[in-house]
Short mmCIF file of C-alpha atoms in Angstrom, two decimals:
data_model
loop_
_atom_site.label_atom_id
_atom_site.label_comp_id
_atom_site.label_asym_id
_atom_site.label_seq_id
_atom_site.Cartn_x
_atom_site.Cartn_y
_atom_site.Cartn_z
CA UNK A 4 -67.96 -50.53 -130.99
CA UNK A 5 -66.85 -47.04 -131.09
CA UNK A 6 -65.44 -44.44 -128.41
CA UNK A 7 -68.35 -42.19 -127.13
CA UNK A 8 -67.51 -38.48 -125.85
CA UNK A 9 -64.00 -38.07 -126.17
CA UNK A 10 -63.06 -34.67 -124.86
CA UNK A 11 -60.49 -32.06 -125.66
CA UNK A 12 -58.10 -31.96 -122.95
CA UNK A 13 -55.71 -28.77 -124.16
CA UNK A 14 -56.42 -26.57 -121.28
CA UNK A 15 -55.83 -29.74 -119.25
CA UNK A 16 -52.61 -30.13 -120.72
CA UNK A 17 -51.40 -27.06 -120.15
CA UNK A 18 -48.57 -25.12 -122.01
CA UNK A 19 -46.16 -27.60 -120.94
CA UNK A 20 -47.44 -30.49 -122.90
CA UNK A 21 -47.87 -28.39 -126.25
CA UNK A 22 -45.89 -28.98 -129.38
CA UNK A 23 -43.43 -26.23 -130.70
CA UNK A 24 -44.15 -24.39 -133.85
CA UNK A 25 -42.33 -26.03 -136.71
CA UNK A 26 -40.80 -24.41 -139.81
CA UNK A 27 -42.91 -25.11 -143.03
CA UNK A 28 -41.81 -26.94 -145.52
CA UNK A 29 -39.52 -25.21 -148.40
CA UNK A 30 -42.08 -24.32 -151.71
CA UNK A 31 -42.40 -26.95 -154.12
CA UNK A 32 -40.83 -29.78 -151.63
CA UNK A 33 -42.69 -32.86 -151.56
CA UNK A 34 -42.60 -34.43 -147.91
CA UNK A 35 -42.25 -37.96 -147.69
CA UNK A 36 -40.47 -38.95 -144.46
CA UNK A 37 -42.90 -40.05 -142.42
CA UNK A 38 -41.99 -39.08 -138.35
CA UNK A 39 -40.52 -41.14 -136.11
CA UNK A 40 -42.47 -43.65 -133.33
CA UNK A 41 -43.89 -41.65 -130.27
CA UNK A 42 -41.56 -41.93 -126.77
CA UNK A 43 -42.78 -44.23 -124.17
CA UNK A 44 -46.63 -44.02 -124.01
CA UNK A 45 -47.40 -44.66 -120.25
CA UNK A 46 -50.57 -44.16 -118.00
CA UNK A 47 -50.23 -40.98 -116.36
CA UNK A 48 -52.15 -38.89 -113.97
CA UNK A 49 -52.96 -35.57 -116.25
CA UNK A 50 -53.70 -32.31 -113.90
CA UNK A 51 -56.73 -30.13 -114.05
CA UNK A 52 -58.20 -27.46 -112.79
CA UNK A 53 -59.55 -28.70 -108.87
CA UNK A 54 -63.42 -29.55 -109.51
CA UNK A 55 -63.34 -30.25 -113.06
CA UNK A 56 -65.76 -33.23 -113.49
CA UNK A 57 -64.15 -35.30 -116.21
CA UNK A 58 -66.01 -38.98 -115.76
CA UNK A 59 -64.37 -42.31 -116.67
CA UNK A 60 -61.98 -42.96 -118.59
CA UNK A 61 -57.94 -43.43 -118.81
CA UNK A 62 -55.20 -40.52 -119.04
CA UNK A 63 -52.50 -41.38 -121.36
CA UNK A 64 -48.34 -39.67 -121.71
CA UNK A 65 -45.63 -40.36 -124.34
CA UNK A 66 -42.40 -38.67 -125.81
CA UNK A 67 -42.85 -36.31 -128.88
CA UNK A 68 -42.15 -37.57 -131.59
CA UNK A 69 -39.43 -36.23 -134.36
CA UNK A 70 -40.22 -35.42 -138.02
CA UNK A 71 -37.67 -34.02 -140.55
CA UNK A 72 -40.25 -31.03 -140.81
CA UNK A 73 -42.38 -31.03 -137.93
CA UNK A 74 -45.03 -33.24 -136.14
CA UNK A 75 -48.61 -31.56 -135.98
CA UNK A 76 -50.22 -34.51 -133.98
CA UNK A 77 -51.37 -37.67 -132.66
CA UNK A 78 -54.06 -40.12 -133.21
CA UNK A 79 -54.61 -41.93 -129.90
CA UNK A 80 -56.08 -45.81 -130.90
CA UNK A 81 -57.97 -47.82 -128.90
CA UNK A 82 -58.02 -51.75 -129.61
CA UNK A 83 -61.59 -52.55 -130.54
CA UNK A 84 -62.48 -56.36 -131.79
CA UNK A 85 -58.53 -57.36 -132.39
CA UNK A 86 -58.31 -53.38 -134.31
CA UNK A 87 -56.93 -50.54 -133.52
CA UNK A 88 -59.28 -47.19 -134.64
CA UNK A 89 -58.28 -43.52 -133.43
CA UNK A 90 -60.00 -42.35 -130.57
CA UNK A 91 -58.92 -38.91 -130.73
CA UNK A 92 -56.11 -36.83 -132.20
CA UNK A 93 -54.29 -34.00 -130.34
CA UNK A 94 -51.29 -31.68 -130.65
CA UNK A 95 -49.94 -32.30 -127.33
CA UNK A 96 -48.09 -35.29 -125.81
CA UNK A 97 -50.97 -36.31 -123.72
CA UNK A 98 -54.61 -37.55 -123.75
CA UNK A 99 -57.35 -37.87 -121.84
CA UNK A 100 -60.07 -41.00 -123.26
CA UNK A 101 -63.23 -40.27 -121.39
CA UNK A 102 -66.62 -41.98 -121.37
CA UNK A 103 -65.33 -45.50 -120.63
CA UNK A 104 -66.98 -48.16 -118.66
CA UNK A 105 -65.80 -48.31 -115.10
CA UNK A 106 -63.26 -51.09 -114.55
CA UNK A 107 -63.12 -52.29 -118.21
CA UNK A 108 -59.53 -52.85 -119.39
CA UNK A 109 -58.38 -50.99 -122.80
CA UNK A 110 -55.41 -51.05 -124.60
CA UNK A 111 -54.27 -48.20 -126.67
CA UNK A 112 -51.34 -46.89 -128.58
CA UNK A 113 -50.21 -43.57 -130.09
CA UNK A 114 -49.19 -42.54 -133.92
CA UNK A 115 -47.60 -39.40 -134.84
CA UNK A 116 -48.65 -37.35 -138.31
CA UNK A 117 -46.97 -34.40 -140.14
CA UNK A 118 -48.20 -31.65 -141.86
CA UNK A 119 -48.30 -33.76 -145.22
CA UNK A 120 -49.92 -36.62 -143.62
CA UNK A 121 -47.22 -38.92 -143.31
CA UNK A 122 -47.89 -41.59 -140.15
CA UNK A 123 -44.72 -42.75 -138.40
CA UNK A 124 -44.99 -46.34 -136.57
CA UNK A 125 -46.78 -46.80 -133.77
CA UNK A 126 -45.65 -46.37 -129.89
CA UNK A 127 -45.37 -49.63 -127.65
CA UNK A 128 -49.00 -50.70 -126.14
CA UNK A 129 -50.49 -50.14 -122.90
CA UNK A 130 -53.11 -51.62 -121.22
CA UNK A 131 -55.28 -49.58 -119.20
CA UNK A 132 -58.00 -50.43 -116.73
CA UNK A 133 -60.69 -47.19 -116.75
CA UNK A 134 -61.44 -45.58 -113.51
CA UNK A 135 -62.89 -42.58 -111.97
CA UNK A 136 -60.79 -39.07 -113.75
CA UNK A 137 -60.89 -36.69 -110.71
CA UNK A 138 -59.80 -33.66 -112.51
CA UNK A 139 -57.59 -33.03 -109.44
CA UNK A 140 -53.83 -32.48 -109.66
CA UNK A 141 -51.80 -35.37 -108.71
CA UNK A 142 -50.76 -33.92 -105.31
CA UNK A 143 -54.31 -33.65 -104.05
CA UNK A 144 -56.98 -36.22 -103.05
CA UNK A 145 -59.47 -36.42 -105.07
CA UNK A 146 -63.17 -35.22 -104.18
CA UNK A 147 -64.87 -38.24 -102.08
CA UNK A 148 -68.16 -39.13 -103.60
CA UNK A 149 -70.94 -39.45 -101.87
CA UNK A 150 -70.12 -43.45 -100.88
CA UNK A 151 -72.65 -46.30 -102.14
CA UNK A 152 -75.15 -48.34 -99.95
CA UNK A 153 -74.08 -51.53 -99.93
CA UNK A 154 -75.37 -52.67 -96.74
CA UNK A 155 -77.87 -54.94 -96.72
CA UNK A 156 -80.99 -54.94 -94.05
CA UNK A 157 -80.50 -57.63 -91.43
CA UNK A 158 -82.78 -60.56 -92.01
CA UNK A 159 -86.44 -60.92 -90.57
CA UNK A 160 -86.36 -62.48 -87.11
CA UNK A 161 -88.93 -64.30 -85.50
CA UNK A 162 -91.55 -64.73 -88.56
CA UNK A 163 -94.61 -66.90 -87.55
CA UNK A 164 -98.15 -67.14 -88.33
CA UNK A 165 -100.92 -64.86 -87.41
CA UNK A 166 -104.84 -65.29 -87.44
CA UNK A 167 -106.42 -62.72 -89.90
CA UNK A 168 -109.95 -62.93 -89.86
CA UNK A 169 -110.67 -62.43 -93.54
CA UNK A 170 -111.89 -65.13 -96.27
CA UNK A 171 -108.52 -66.41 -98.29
CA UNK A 172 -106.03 -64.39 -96.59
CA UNK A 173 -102.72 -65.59 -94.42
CA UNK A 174 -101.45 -63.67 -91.62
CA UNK A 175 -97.86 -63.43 -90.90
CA UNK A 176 -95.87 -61.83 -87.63
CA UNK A 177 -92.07 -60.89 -87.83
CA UNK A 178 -89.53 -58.86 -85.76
CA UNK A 179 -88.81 -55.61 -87.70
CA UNK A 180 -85.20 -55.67 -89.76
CA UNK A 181 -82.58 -53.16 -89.37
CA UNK A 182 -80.58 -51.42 -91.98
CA UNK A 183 -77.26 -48.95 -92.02
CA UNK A 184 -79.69 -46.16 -93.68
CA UNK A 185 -83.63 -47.28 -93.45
CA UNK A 186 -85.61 -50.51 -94.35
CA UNK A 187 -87.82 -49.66 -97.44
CA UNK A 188 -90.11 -52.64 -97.95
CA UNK A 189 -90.41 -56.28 -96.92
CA UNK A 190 -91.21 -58.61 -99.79
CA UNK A 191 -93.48 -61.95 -98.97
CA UNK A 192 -93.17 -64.90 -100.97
CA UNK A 193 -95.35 -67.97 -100.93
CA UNK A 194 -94.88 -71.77 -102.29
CA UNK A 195 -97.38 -71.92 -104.74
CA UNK A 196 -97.87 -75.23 -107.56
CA UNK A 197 -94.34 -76.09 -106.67
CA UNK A 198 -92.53 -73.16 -106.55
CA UNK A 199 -92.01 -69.78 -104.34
CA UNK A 200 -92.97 -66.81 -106.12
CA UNK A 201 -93.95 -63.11 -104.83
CA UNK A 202 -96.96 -62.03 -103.24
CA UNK A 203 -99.14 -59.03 -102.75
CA UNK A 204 -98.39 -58.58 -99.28
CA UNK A 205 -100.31 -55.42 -97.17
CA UNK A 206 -97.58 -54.63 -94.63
CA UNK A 207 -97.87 -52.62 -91.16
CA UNK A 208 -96.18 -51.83 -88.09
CA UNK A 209 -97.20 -52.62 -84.83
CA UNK A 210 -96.83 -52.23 -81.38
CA UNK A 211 -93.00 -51.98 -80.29
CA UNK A 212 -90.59 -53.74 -83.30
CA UNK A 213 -93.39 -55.76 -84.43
CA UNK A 214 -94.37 -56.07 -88.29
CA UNK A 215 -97.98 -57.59 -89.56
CA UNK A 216 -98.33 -58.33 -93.27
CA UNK A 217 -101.52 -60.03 -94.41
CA UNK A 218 -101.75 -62.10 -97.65
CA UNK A 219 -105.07 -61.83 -99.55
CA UNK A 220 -106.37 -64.08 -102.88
CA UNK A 221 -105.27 -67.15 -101.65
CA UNK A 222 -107.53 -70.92 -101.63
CA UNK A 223 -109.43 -70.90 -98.30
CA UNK A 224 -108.16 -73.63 -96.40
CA UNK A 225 -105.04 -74.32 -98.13
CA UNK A 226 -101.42 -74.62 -96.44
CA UNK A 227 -99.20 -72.44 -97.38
CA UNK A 228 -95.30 -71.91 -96.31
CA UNK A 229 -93.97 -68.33 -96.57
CA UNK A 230 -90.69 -66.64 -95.82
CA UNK A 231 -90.04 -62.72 -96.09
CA UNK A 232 -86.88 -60.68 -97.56
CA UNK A 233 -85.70 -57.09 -96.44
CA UNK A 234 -85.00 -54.49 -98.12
CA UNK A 235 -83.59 -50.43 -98.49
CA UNK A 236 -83.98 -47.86 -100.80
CA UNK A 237 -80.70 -48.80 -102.74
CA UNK A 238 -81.87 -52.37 -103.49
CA UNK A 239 -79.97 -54.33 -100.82
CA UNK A 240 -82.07 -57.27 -99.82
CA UNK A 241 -81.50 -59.17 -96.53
CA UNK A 242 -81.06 -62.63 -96.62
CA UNK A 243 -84.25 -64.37 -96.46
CA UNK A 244 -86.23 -65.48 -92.86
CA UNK A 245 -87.09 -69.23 -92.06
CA UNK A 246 -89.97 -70.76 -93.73
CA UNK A 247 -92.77 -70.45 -91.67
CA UNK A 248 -96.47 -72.05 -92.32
CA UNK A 249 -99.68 -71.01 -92.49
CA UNK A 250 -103.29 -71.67 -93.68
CA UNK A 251 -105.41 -69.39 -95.53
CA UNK A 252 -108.33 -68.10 -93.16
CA UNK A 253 -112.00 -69.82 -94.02
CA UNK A 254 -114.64 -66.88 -92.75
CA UNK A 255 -116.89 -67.44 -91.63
CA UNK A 256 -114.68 -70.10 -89.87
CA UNK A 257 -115.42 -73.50 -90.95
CA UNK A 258 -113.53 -76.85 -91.45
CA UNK A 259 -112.12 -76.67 -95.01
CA UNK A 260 -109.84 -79.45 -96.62
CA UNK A 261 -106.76 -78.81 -98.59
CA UNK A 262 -106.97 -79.79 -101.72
CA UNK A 263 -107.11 -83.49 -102.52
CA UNK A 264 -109.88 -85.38 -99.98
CA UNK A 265 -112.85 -83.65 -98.80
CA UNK A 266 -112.39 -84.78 -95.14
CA UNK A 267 -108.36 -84.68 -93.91
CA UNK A 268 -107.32 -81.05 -92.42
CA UNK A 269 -104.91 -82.06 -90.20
CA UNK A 270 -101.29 -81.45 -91.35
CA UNK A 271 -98.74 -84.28 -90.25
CA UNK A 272 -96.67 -83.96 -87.33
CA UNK A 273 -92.95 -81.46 -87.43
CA UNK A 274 -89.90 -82.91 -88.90
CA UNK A 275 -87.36 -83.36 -86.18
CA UNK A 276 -83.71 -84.07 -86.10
CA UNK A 277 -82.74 -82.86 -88.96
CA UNK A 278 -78.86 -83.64 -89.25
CA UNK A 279 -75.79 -84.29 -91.75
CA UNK A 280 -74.82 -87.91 -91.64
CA UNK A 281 -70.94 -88.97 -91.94
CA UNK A 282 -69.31 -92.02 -93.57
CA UNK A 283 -70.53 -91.36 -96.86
CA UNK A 284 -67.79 -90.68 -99.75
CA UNK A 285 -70.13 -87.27 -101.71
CA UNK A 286 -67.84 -84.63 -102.90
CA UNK A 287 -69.24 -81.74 -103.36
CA UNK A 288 -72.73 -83.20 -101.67
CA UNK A 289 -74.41 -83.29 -98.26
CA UNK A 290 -76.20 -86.34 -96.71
CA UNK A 291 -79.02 -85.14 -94.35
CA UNK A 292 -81.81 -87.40 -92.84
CA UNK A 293 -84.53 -86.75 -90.02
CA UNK A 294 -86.69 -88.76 -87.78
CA UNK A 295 -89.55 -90.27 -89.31
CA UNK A 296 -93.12 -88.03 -88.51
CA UNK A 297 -96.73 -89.45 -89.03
CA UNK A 298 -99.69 -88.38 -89.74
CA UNK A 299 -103.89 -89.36 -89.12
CA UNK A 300 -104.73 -90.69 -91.94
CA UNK A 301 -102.02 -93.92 -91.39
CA UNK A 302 -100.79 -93.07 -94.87
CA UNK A 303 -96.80 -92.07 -94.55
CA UNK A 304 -96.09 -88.49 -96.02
CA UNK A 305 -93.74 -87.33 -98.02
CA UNK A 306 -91.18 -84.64 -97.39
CA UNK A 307 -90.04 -81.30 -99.16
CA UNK A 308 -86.39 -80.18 -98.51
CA UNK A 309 -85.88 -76.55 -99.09
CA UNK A 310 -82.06 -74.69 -99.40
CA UNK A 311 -81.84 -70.88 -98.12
CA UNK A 312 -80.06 -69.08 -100.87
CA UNK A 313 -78.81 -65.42 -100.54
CA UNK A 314 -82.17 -64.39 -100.80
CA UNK A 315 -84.38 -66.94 -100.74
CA UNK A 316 -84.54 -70.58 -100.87
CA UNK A 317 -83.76 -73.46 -103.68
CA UNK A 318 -86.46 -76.64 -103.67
CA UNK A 319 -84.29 -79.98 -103.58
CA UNK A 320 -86.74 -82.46 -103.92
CA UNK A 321 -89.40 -84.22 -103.15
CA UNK A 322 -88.66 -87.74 -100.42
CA UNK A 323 -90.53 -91.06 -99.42
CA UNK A 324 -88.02 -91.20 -96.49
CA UNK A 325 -86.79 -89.33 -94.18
CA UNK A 326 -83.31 -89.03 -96.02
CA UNK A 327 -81.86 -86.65 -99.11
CA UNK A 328 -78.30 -86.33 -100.71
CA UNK A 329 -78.12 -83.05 -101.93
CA UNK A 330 -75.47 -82.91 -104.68
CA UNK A 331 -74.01 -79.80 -106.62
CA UNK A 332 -72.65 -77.66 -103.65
CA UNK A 333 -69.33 -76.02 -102.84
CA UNK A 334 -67.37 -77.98 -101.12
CA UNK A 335 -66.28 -76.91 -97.75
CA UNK A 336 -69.27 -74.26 -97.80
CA UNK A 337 -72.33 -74.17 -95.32
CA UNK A 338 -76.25 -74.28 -96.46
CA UNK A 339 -79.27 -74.10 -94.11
CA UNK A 340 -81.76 -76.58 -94.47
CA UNK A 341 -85.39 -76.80 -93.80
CA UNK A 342 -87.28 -79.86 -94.37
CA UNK A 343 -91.76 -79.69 -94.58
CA UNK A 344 -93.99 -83.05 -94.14
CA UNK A 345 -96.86 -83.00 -96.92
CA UNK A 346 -100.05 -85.43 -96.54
CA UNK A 347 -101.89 -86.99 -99.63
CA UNK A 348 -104.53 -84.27 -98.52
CA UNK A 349 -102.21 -81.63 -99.06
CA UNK A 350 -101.83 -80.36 -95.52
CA UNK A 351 -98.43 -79.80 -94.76
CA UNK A 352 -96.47 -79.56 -91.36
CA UNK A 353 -95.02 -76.90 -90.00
CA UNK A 354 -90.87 -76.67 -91.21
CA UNK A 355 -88.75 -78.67 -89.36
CA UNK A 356 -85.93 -76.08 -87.06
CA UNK A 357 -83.47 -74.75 -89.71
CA UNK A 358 -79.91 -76.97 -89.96
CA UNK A 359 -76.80 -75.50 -90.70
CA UNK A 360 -74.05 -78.30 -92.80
CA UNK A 361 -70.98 -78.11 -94.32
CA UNK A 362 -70.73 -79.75 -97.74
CA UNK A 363 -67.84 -82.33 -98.03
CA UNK A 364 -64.59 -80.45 -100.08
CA UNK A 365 -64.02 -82.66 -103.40
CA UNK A 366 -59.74 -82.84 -102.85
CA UNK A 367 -57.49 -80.40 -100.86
CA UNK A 368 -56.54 -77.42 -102.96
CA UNK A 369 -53.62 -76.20 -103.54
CA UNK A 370 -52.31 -73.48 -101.10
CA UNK A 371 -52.74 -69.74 -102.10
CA UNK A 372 -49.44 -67.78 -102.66
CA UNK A 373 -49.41 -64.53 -103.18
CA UNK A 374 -47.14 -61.25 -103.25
CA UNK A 375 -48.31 -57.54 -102.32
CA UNK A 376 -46.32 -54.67 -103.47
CA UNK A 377 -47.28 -50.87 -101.79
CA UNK A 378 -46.67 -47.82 -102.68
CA UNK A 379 -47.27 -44.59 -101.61
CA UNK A 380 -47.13 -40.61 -102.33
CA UNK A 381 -47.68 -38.30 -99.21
CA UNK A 382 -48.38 -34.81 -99.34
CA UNK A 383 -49.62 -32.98 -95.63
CA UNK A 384 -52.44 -33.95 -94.67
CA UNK A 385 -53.09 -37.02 -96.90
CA UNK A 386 -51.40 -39.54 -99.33
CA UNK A 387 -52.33 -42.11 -102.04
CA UNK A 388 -51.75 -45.64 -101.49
CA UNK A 389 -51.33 -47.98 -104.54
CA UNK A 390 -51.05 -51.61 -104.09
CA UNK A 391 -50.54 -54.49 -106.59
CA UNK A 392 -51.35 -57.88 -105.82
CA UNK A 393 -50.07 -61.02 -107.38
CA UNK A 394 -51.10 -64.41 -107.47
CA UNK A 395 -47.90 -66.55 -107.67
CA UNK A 396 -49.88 -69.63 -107.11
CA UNK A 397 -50.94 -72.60 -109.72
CA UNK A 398 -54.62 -71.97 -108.95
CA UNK A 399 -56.80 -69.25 -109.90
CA UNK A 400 -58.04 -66.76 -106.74
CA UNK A 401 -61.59 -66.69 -107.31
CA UNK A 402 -63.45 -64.13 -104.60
CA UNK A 403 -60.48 -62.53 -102.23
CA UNK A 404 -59.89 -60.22 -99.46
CA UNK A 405 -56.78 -58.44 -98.95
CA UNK A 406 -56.26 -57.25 -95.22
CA UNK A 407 -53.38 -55.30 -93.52
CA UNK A 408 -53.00 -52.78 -90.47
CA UNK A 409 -52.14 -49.19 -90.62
CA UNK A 410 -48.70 -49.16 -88.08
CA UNK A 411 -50.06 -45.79 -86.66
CA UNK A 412 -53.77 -44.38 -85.33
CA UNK A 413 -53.55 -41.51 -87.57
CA UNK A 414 -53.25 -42.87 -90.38
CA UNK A 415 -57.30 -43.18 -91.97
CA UNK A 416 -58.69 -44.82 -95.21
CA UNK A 417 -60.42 -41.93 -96.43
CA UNK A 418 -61.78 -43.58 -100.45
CA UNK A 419 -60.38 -46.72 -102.31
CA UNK A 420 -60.64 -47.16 -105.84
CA UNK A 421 -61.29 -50.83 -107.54
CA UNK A 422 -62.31 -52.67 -104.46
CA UNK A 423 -64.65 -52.14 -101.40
CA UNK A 424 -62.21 -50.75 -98.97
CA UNK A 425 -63.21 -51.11 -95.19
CA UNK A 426 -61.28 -49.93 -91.54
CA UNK A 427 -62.14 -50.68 -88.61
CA UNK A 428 -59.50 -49.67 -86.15
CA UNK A 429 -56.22 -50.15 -87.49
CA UNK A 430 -57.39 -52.74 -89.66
CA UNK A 431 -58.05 -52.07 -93.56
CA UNK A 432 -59.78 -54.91 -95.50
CA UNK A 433 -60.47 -54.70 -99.41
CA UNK A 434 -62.69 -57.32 -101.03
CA UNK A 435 -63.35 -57.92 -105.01
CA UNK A 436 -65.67 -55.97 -107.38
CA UNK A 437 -67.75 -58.24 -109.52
CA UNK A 438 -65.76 -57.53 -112.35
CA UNK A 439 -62.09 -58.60 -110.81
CA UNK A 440 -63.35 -60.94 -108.45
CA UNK A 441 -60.70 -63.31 -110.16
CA UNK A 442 -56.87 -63.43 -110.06
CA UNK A 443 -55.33 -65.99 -112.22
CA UNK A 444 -51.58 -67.92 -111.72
CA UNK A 445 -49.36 -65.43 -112.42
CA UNK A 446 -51.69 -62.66 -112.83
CA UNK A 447 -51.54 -59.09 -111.00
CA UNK A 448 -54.36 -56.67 -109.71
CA UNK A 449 -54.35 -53.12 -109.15
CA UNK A 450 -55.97 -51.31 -106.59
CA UNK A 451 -55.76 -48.00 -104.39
CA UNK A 452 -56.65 -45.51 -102.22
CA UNK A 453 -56.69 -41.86 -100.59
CA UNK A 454 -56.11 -41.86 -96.99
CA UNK A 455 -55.25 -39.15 -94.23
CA UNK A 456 -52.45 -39.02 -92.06
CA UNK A 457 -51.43 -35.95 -89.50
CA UNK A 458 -48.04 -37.78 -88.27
CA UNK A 459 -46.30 -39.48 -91.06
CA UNK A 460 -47.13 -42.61 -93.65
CA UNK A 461 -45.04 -45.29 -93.08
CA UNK A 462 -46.27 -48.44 -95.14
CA UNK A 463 -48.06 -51.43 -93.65
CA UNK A 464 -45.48 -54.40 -92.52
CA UNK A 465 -47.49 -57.30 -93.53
CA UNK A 466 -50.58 -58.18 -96.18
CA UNK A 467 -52.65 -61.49 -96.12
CA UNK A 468 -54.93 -62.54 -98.94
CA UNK A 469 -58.21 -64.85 -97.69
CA UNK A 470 -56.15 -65.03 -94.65
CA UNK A 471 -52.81 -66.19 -95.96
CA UNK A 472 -49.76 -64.35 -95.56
CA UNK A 473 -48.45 -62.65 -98.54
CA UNK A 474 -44.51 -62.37 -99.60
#
């Protein structure tokens, strides 16, 4: 896949970085000595003029090179597919690669040419990760960006059913979410032919925090269990609210089956008692069971068990008793529970109270070990912070936070680079991007920051990764 955008970077380079004139070859001579292998080719900060707007990419520095008659450039190679093709070609010993994708690791090298064409070998390889090019000289923080929304809204409180007095439509009632910016929407979903799936919803305030949304084109008569996501304008949904039941309005009112007899519209009684049972070997699993409800027409019902997910909720299964193993979890990790009581009529109950369990771990894992190395260049004013972290553990790191204190109160996290940096007080927290959420045995991460300080920088004393103390 080729290199998009590459741009020239000589009045970024400056005078300093330019090649020398070289004396032309003698008439007639024939140049076949190729020039030598670049110096070391390194990743390097490149300055700018403050405010240029240069995108993503990598800077790149190496040695000149030395030809019997004089270098006039070099290709800069990026390893695409297992092959090396030139990005760019310039006269001086630096490079800017621009139009990367953010956090994508590249590895490059360097070849220098003379006038005749002759290529020397190639420089050592470096392996780059592609991040944010200020276009600010090294001494000076770099332009904060307007930060992303990654907040989500809190979760809707309080849902429950409300009369609406209009021919196949649902009423629902719910304590208004909060957000860090504004809510934008709710979205309403309904379990419909044996699976949840979005609604047309029309959605209103009301009187104090109080939100209305009524659900239209549904079965008069019919059951229906709902539950209702958050969200903001930068697409950060809450997590989702409890399931909540409710019947489709029959107006003029009238008694109206569910579907399935033409008599039975009363819904068995609530699930109760929903709780994890022990003594049962189910790595990976969860054991939950309830006490048995009934319902008029003598006939025993059968029970739904729903999962909340992140943002909504996971159907396990369909039960004759009042008793489920749910398999394929996380071990060690908690899921909420809700469990619904369903007649032959088709009238269900209302959920039971949402249940919190911990699914059983499948063996002990290994303990995490880790080293931190920080670093830091000051200038008044402010500093940059870079910090590696290693996993020196057998077991891969999969999802971590890193977490340290600043030793004074004047020292600030100002922008971090490569994680989502957080203070609160004197305590600074970075957590995983998607794309380097893991760190494998043996395996190092690199990650930064600008930061402020008005009465010195001394460097954090200790570092903990998920909580364990790092060498």
């Amino acid at each position: 896949m080729p290199v998009k955008g590459l741009r020239p970077v000589a009045a970024i380079l400056g005078a300093g970085l330019a090649l020398a004139a070289s004396a032309a070859p003698a008439a007639g001579a024939a140049d076949t000595t190729p020039p030598s292998a670049p110096g070391t080719l390194f990743h390097c900060p490149l300055p700018a003029a403050s405010g240029s707007g240069l995108g993503i990419g990598v800077s790149l520095c190496w040695g000149a090179a030395t030809d019997d008659v004089g270098v006039t450039g070099y290709d800069v190679q990026i390893k695409q597919d297992g092959v090396f093709t030139t990005a760019r070609t310039t006269t001086g010993i630096g490079s800017i690669v621009s139009d990367l994708t953010l956090g994508q690791s590249y590895t490059f090298r360097v070849v220098a040419r003379d006038a005749a064409g002759n290529a020397g070998p190639a420089s050592n390889q470096v392996t780059a990760t592609a991040n944010y090019l200020s276009g600010m000289p090294p001494s000076s923080p770099p332009p904060s960006p307007s930060p992303l929304d990654r907040t989500p809204p809190t979760r809707p409180e309080g849902v429950g059913p409300s009369n609406v007095y209009i021919n196949g439509a649902a009423g629902l009632t719910w304590t208004r979410s909060t957000d860090n910016v504004a809510v934008s929407g709710y979205d309403v979903y309904a379990w419909i032919d044996g699976a949840f799936s979005r609604v047309p919803a029309q959605v209103s305030a009301q009187t104090g925090d109080t939100v209305l949304a009524i659900v239209g084109d549904l079965t008069p008569g019919r059951d229906y269990l709902f539950y209702v996501v958050a969200k903001d304008a930068a697409g950060n949904l809450s997590a989702p609210s409890d399931l909540v039941r409710q019947r489709a309005m029959v107006e003029p009112p009238a008694a109206s089956p569910s579907p399935g007899t033409a008599t039975d519209t009363t819904p068995p009684g609530t699930p109760t008692g929903l709780s994890a049972g022990g003594g049962l070997p189910i790595p990976g699993g969860i054991f939950l069971s309830w006490n048995t409800v009934s319902d008029n027409s003598g006939v025993p019902p059968r029970y739904d068990l729903f999962r909340r997910t992140d943002h909504g909720y996971a159907y396990e299964g369909e039960n004759a008793t009042p008793r489920d193993i749910v398999n394929g979890l996380e071990g060690g990790k908690s899921y909420t529970f809700q469990v619904v009581a369903r007649d032959a009529a088709g009238n269900l109950s209302n959920p039971s109270a949402p249940y919190t369990a911990v699914a059983q771990s499948e063996e002990e894992e290994p303990a995490l070990s880790c080293d931190v190395s920080y670093s830091a260049h000051t200038w008044p004013g402010g500093f940059l912070a870079n910090v590696q972290i290693t996993n020196t553990g057998t077991t891969a790191v999969d999802g971590w936070k890193l977490a340290f204190s600043f030793p004074l109160s004047t020292q600030r996290l100002d922008y971090g680079f490569s994680a989502v940096w957080k203070q609160t007080g004197s305590e600074v927290t970075a957590e995983n991007a998607a794309w380097n959420k893991t760190i494998k045995p043996g395996q190092s991460l690199y990650i930064g920051f600008n930061g402020i300080q008005t009465a010195g920088n001394p460097s954090p004393a200790a570092f903990t990764l998920n909580g364990t103390t790092c060498s």
